[in-house]
Amino acid sequence: MRIELSFTPHQADEAALRDKTVVAIDVLRASTTIVTALYNGAREIIPVTTVESAVNLSAKLAGDIVLLGGERGGRMIQGFSLGNSPAEYTPEKVKGKSIVFSSTNGSQVLVNGRYAREMVVCGFVNMAMGVNFLRERPRDFTLACAGTNGAFSLEDSVCAGMVIYSLTRDDSLELALSDGALAAQTLYKSHGKNVLKLLRSTEHGRHLQEIGFEDDLKLCASVDSIPALPQLDGNVIRLKRDAERKDLSPAAASS
Amino acid sequence: MRIELSFTPHQADEAALRDKTVVAIDVLRASTTIVTALYNGAREIIPVTTVESAVNLSAKLAGDIVLLGGERGGRMIQGFSLGNSPAEYTPEKVKGKSIVFSSTNGSQVLVNGRYAREMVVCGFVNMAMGVNFLRERPRDFTLACAGTNGAFSLEDSVCAGMVIYSLTRDDSLELALSDGALAAQTLYKSHGKNVLKLLRSTEHGRHLQEIGFEDDLKLCASVDSIPALPQLDGNVIRLKRDAERKDLSPAAASS
């Protein structure tokens, strides 16, 4: 298993991710928000990169089952129903809904993965789910970090490093680490002991605290708190088990 | 002093480097080759990104004082006089020459810096020169790593981390580290103890060994072996002292 890693979406564009197995990581906060939303019953997440596409797409889809979610500069976008705080995505608000989602960093990675062979969404909150997904299919994969405003993000890199470190503990896997994967593992070993402390110290974590989202950091730092794995299914993101159930259903089999 | 860091040229494009103080780093091998060439008497290095521009430019310049240097895939380009091995750039070959230079990774960073406020070229071989340059002008700066084929390179990151670590030892400087700068410092602490061992282990270092450039790794790993600091001067790279001497000369003062 060769492990590639990109620290920013520039490196992991559509061409680079095409036909790959991809783990998308945006700890603060898209990964955490998407995991939370789907675990709380959202039907699907539709990632788009621009506010304009989000508005256009939601206008085309049936009204009351669609919500607009996301942020710019960390804050909710005008006219949207939801921001990018995992705490907002409660069962009451999201159950059964399709959510058109546009965040500054995470959406770009998710959209870049549209021609991937398969892509899942991972954060600290569903670490074991992400690691098990990779362990079950011992093939080359790419960890695609969202970064922050096009630049390197320490929290995404440490999260990617935790995935790698967890896999290295499994002696049955033969791993070949790219320079980036080796670096992420080193960063996890140095900065990953206290995830909440890490999130409070990084550039994006400090920004979120400054604009009042201190509590989100606690949610995003809770390792393995949510047993859910979002997976790209066509152009939308669903819980992995739902995506698979659909594939196995008679309707899907006969189509 | 705020320290920004880009791990690949994607992040550090022309716009991002505009008006900045920049340290360009391509350990294997452009930084090392350029430092060596100028120390050995080359008049200037003219970085270009494509083989086509290199050939066109050299055709326009006066014949016998111009050399073409660079590589693709680590090997010398057909029709060029020099590859990208520092060992080739001897005083006999380069003294007094202008060298049009095109390498896979380093040239892009050097060209991206053309609108920088000032840019110097640093590797392990001239570490102290690079660090002193920054210490003398305590202002924000960007470490721009070349990376390898558009992706993260461990040797460039560790070299950048060594610059940062050296500055942190100076108590008189107040440093603010971006996520990327903090990560590079961590990578230096973990992987920088034995630079030659590091270079032999990284992806690009292994590639160079496979194609017969094992000896280059030793040259590139020799910390502070060459007391020379290349600096961008208009569109060309010269030794810093030559660039400054020109600025102080009566001709320059009256122009």
PDB file of C-alpha atoms in Angstrom, chain B residues 99-255:
ATOM      1  CA  ILE B  99      23.900  30.472 -17.245  1.00  0.00           C
ATOM      2  CA  VAL B 100      20.340  30.079 -18.469  1.00  0.00           C
ATOM      3  CA  PHE B 101      18.996  27.507 -16.044  1.00  0.00           C
ATOM      4  CA  SER B 102      15.896  25.321 -16.181  1.00  0.00           C
ATOM      5  CA  SER B 103      15.242  22.593 -13.625  1.00  0.00           C
ATOM      6  CA  THR B 104      12.020  20.689 -12.967  1.00  0.00           C
ATOM      7  CA  ASN B 105      11.247  22.044  -9.531  1.00  0.00           C
ATOM      8  CA  GLY B 106      13.592  24.863  -8.550  1.00  0.00           C
ATOM      9  CA  SER B 107      13.116  27.086 -11.591  1.00  0.00           C
ATOM     10  CA  GLN B 108       9.408  27.476 -10.942  1.00  0.00           C
ATOM     11  CA  VAL B 109       9.985  28.853  -7.449  1.00  0.00           C
ATOM     12  CA  LEU B 110      12.710  31.203  -8.683  1.00  0.00           C
ATOM     13  CA  VAL B 111      10.522  32.535 -11.481  1.00  0.00           C
ATOM     14  CA  ASN B 112       7.537  32.888  -9.123  1.00  0.00           C
ATOM     15  CA  GLY B 113       9.665  35.198  -7.021  1.00  0.00           C
ATOM     16  CA  ARG B 114      10.334  37.730  -9.769  1.00  0.00           C
ATOM     17  CA  TYR B 115       8.096  40.347  -8.136  1.00  0.00           C
ATOM     18  CA  ALA B 116       9.334  39.629  -4.630  1.00  0.00           C
ATOM     19  CA  ARG B 117      10.767  42.524  -2.653  1.00  0.00           C
ATOM     20  CA  GLU B 118      13.943  40.481  -2.357  1.00  0.00           C
ATOM     21  CA  MET B 119      14.715  36.800  -2.794  1.00  0.00           C
ATOM     22  CA  VAL B 120      17.726  34.703  -1.860  1.00  0.00           C
ATOM     23  CA  VAL B 121      18.525  31.071  -2.639  1.00  0.00           C
ATOM     24  CA  CYS B 122      19.313  28.746   0.255  1.00  0.00           C
ATOM     25  CA  GLY B 123      20.250  25.121   0.762  1.00  0.00           C
ATOM     26  CA  PHE B 124      22.105  23.207   3.438  1.00  0.00           C
ATOM     27  CA  VAL B 125      25.405  24.272   1.822  1.00  0.00           C
ATOM     28  CA  ASN B 126      24.868  27.968   2.617  1.00  0.00           C
ATOM     29  CA  MET B 127      22.598  27.693   5.658  1.00  0.00           C
ATOM     30  CA  ALA B 128      24.415  30.265   7.822  1.00  0.00           C
ATOM     31  CA  MET B 129      24.405  32.796   4.968  1.00  0.00           C
ATOM     32  CA  GLY B 130      20.642  32.438   4.558  1.00  0.00           C
ATOM     33  CA  VAL B 131      19.997  32.675   8.286  1.00  0.00           C
ATOM     34  CA  ASN B 132      22.221  35.750   8.647  1.00  0.00           C
ATOM     35  CA  PHE B 133      20.461  37.436   5.752  1.00  0.00           C
ATOM     36  CA  LEU B 134      17.165  37.064   7.628  1.00  0.00           C
ATOM     37  CA  ARG B 135      18.629  38.044  10.967  1.00  0.00           C
ATOM     38  CA  GLU B 136      19.935  41.311   9.491  1.00  0.00           C
ATOM     39  CA  ARG B 137      16.483  42.377   8.319  1.00  0.00           C
ATOM     40  CA  PRO B 138      13.988  41.435  11.017  1.00  0.00           C
ATOM     41  CA  ARG B 139      10.849  41.553   8.903  1.00  0.00           C
ATOM     42  CA  ASP B 140       8.211  39.031   7.792  1.00  0.00           C
ATOM     43  CA  PHE B 141       9.403  36.517   5.232  1.00  0.00           C
ATOM     44  CA  THR B 142       8.346  33.468   3.237  1.00  0.00           C
ATOM     45  CA  LEU B 143      10.242  30.216   2.874  1.00  0.00           C
ATOM     46  CA  ALA B 144       9.345  28.903  -0.588  1.00  0.00           C
ATOM     47  CA  CYS B 145      10.155  25.210  -1.018  1.00  0.00           C
ATOM     48  CA  ALA B 146      10.435  23.819  -4.535  1.00  0.00           C
ATOM     49  CA  GLY B 147       9.048  20.381  -3.689  1.00  0.00           C
ATOM     50  CA  THR B 148       9.321  17.481  -6.109  1.00  0.00           C
ATOM     51  CA  ASN B 149       7.179  17.321  -9.240  1.00  0.00           C
ATOM     52  CA  GLY B 150       4.589  19.589  -7.650  1.00  0.00           C
ATOM     53  CA  ALA B 151       4.401  17.572  -4.437  1.00  0.00           C
ATOM     54  CA  PHE B 152       5.849  17.935  -0.951  1.00  0.00           C
ATOM     55  CA  SER B 153       9.567  17.252  -0.532  1.00  0.00           C
ATOM     56  CA  LEU B 154      10.922  16.228   2.845  1.00  0.00           C
ATOM     57  CA  GLU B 155      14.454  17.513   2.237  1.00  0.00           C
ATOM     58  CA  ASP B 156      13.286  21.030   1.320  1.00  0.00           C
ATOM     59  CA  SER B 157      10.989  21.128   4.340  1.00  0.00           C
ATOM     60  CA  VAL B 158      13.710  20.001   6.727  1.00  0.00           C
ATOM     61  CA  CYS B 159      16.070  22.626   5.262  1.00  0.00           C
ATOM     62  CA  ALA B 160      13.396  25.306   5.786  1.00  0.00           C
ATOM     63  CA  GLY B 161      12.928  23.973   9.313  1.00  0.00           C
ATOM     64  CA  MET B 162      16.657  24.352   9.950  1.00  0.00           C
ATOM     65  CA  VAL B 163      16.435  28.031   8.939  1.00  0.00           C
ATOM     66  CA  ILE B 164      13.542  28.527  11.354  1.00  0.00           C
ATOM     67  CA  TYR B 165      15.172  26.587  14.169  1.00  0.00           C
ATOM     68  CA  SER B 166      18.384  28.647  13.760  1.00  0.00           C
ATOM     69  CA  LEU B 167      16.385  31.869  14.044  1.00  0.00           C
ATOM     70  CA  THR B 168      14.544  30.650  17.149  1.00  0.00           C
ATOM     71  CA  ARG B 169      17.914  30.290  18.898  1.00  0.00           C
ATOM     72  CA  ASP B 170      18.321  34.076  18.677  1.00  0.00           C
ATOM     73  CA  ASP B 171      16.426  35.454  21.679  1.00  0.00           C
ATOM     74  CA  SER B 172      16.439  38.979  20.278  1.00  0.00           C
ATOM     75  CA  LEU B 173      14.031  38.001  17.469  1.00  0.00           C
ATOM     76  CA  GLU B 174      10.298  37.876  18.023  1.00  0.00           C
ATOM     77  CA  LEU B 175       9.030  35.142  15.732  1.00  0.00           C
ATOM     78  CA  ALA B 176       5.456  34.236  14.811  1.00  0.00           C
ATOM     79  CA  LEU B 177       5.262  30.872  13.071  1.00  0.00           C
ATOM     80  CA  SER B 178       2.545  29.936  10.583  1.00  0.00           C
ATOM     81  CA  ASP B 179       1.270  26.350  10.695  1.00  0.00           C
ATOM     82  CA  GLY B 180       3.630  25.482   7.854  1.00  0.00           C
ATOM     83  CA  ALA B 181       6.633  27.052   9.576  1.00  0.00           C
ATOM     84  CA  LEU B 182       5.858  25.219  12.807  1.00  0.00           C
ATOM     85  CA  ALA B 183       5.536  21.950  10.895  1.00  0.00           C
ATOM     86  CA  ALA B 184       8.870  22.486   9.118  1.00  0.00           C
ATOM     87  CA  GLN B 185      10.568  23.151  12.442  1.00  0.00           C
ATOM     88  CA  THR B 186       9.130  19.898  13.811  1.00  0.00           C
ATOM     89  CA  LEU B 187      10.311  18.018  10.713  1.00  0.00           C
ATOM     90  CA  TYR B 188      13.808  19.457  11.115  1.00  0.00           C
ATOM     91  CA  LYS B 189      13.948  18.360  14.748  1.00  0.00           C
ATOM     92  CA  SER B 190      12.871  14.818  13.812  1.00  0.00           C
ATOM     93  CA  HIS B 191      14.696  14.294  10.515  1.00  0.00           C
ATOM     94  CA  GLY B 192      17.521  16.860  10.450  1.00  0.00           C
ATOM     95  CA  LYS B 193      20.152  15.312  12.682  1.00  0.00           C
ATOM     96  CA  ASN B 194      21.923  13.518   9.844  1.00  0.00           C
ATOM     97  CA  VAL B 195      21.345  15.407   6.618  1.00  0.00           C
ATOM     98  CA  LEU B 196      23.098  12.923   4.319  1.00  0.00           C
ATOM     99  CA  LYS B 197      21.053  10.059   5.757  1.00  0.00           C
ATOM    100  CA  LEU B 198      17.939  12.163   5.202  1.00  0.00           C
ATOM    101  CA  LEU B 199      18.806  12.890   1.573  1.00  0.00           C
ATOM    102  CA  ARG B 200      19.463   9.220   0.910  1.00  0.00           C
ATOM    103  CA  SER B 201      16.019   8.328   2.289  1.00  0.00           C
ATOM    104  CA  THR B 202      13.690  10.845   0.611  1.00  0.00           C
ATOM    105  CA  GLU B 203      11.795  10.152  -2.610  1.00  0.00           C
ATOM    106  CA  HIS B 204      13.866  12.497  -4.737  1.00  0.00           C
ATOM    107  CA  GLY B 205      17.117  11.423  -3.066  1.00  0.00           C
ATOM    108  CA  ARG B 206      16.372   7.781  -3.825  1.00  0.00           C
ATOM    109  CA  HIS B 207      15.605   8.678  -7.444  1.00  0.00           C
ATOM    110  CA  LEU B 208      18.929  10.511  -7.800  1.00  0.00           C
ATOM    111  CA  GLN B 209      20.810   7.533  -6.384  1.00  0.00           C
ATOM    112  CA  GLU B 210      19.030   5.223  -8.821  1.00  0.00           C
ATOM    113  CA  ILE B 211      20.144   7.303 -11.812  1.00  0.00           C
ATOM    114  CA  GLY B 212      23.753   7.571 -10.633  1.00  0.00           C
ATOM    115  CA  PHE B 213      23.955  10.841  -8.693  1.00  0.00           C
ATOM    116  CA  GLU B 214      24.843   9.386  -5.285  1.00  0.00           C
ATOM    117  CA  ASP B 215      27.831  11.750  -5.023  1.00  0.00           C
ATOM    118  CA  ASP B 216      25.592  14.789  -5.493  1.00  0.00           C
ATOM    119  CA  LEU B 217      23.789  13.890  -2.287  1.00  0.00           C
ATOM    120  CA  LYS B 218      27.023  14.318  -0.342  1.00  0.00           C
ATOM    121  CA  LEU B 219      27.590  17.763  -1.875  1.00  0.00           C
ATOM    122  CA  CYS B 220      24.008  18.826  -1.166  1.00  0.00           C
ATOM    123  CA  ALA B 221      24.199  17.559   2.434  1.00  0.00           C
ATOM    124  CA  SER B 222      27.372  19.476   3.399  1.00  0.00           C
ATOM    125  CA  VAL B 223      26.025  22.074   5.804  1.00  0.00           C
ATOM    126  CA  ASP B 224      27.761  25.477   5.501  1.00  0.00           C
ATOM    127  CA  SER B 225      30.344  24.238   3.028  1.00  0.00           C
ATOM    128  CA  ILE B 226      29.966  27.228   0.671  1.00  0.00           C
ATOM    129  CA  PRO B 227      30.008  30.835   1.929  1.00  0.00           C
ATOM    130  CA  ALA B 228      27.867  32.315  -0.852  1.00  0.00           C
ATOM    131  CA  LEU B 229      24.370  33.746  -0.991  1.00  0.00           C
ATOM    132  CA  PRO B 230      22.646  33.997  -4.396  1.00  0.00           C
ATOM    133  CA  GLN B 231      20.156  36.835  -4.594  1.00  0.00           C
ATOM    134  CA  LEU B 232      17.639  37.817  -7.238  1.00  0.00           C
ATOM    135  CA  ASP B 233      18.778  41.007  -8.956  1.00  0.00           C
ATOM    136  CA  GLY B 234      16.206  42.108 -11.506  1.00  0.00           C
ATOM    137  CA  ASN B 235      15.505  38.975 -13.523  1.00  0.00           C
ATOM    138  CA  VAL B 236      18.805  37.268 -12.800  1.00  0.00           C
ATOM    139  CA  ILE B 237      20.441  35.665  -9.786  1.00  0.00           C
ATOM    140  CA  ARG B 238      23.839  36.923  -8.661  1.00  0.00           C
ATOM    141  CA  LEU B 239      25.940  36.615  -5.556  1.00  0.00           C
ATOM    142  CA  LYS B 240      24.500  38.964  -2.958  1.00  0.00           C
ATOM    143  CA  ARG B 241      27.775  40.876  -2.593  1.00  0.00           C
ATOM    144  CA  ASP B 242      27.959  41.408  -6.377  1.00  0.00           C
ATOM    145  CA  ALA B 243      24.381  42.641  -6.539  1.00  0.00           C
ATOM    146  CA  GLU B 244      25.107  45.076  -3.695  1.00  0.00           C
ATOM    147  CA  ARG B 245      28.421  46.201  -5.161  1.00  0.00           C
ATOM    148  CA  LYS B 246      26.604  47.083  -8.359  1.00  0.00           C
ATOM    149  CA  ASP B 247      24.032  49.096  -6.393  1.00  0.00           C
ATOM    150  CA  LEU B 248      26.813  51.047  -4.673  1.00  0.00           C
ATOM    151  CA  SER B 249      28.882  51.713  -7.787  1.00  0.00           C
ATOM    152  CA  PRO B 250      28.955  55.264  -9.230  1.00  0.00           C
ATOM    153  CA  ALA B 251      27.470  53.961 -12.492  1.00  0.00           C
ATOM    154  CA  ALA B 252      24.478  52.497 -10.717  1.00  0.00           C
ATOM    155  CA  ALA B 253      24.070  55.578  -8.526  1.00  0.00           C
ATOM    156  CA  SER B 254      23.964  57.895 -11.528  1.00  0.00           C
ATOM    157  CA  SER B 255      21.656  55.724 -13.638  1.00  0.00           C
TER     158      SER B 255
END
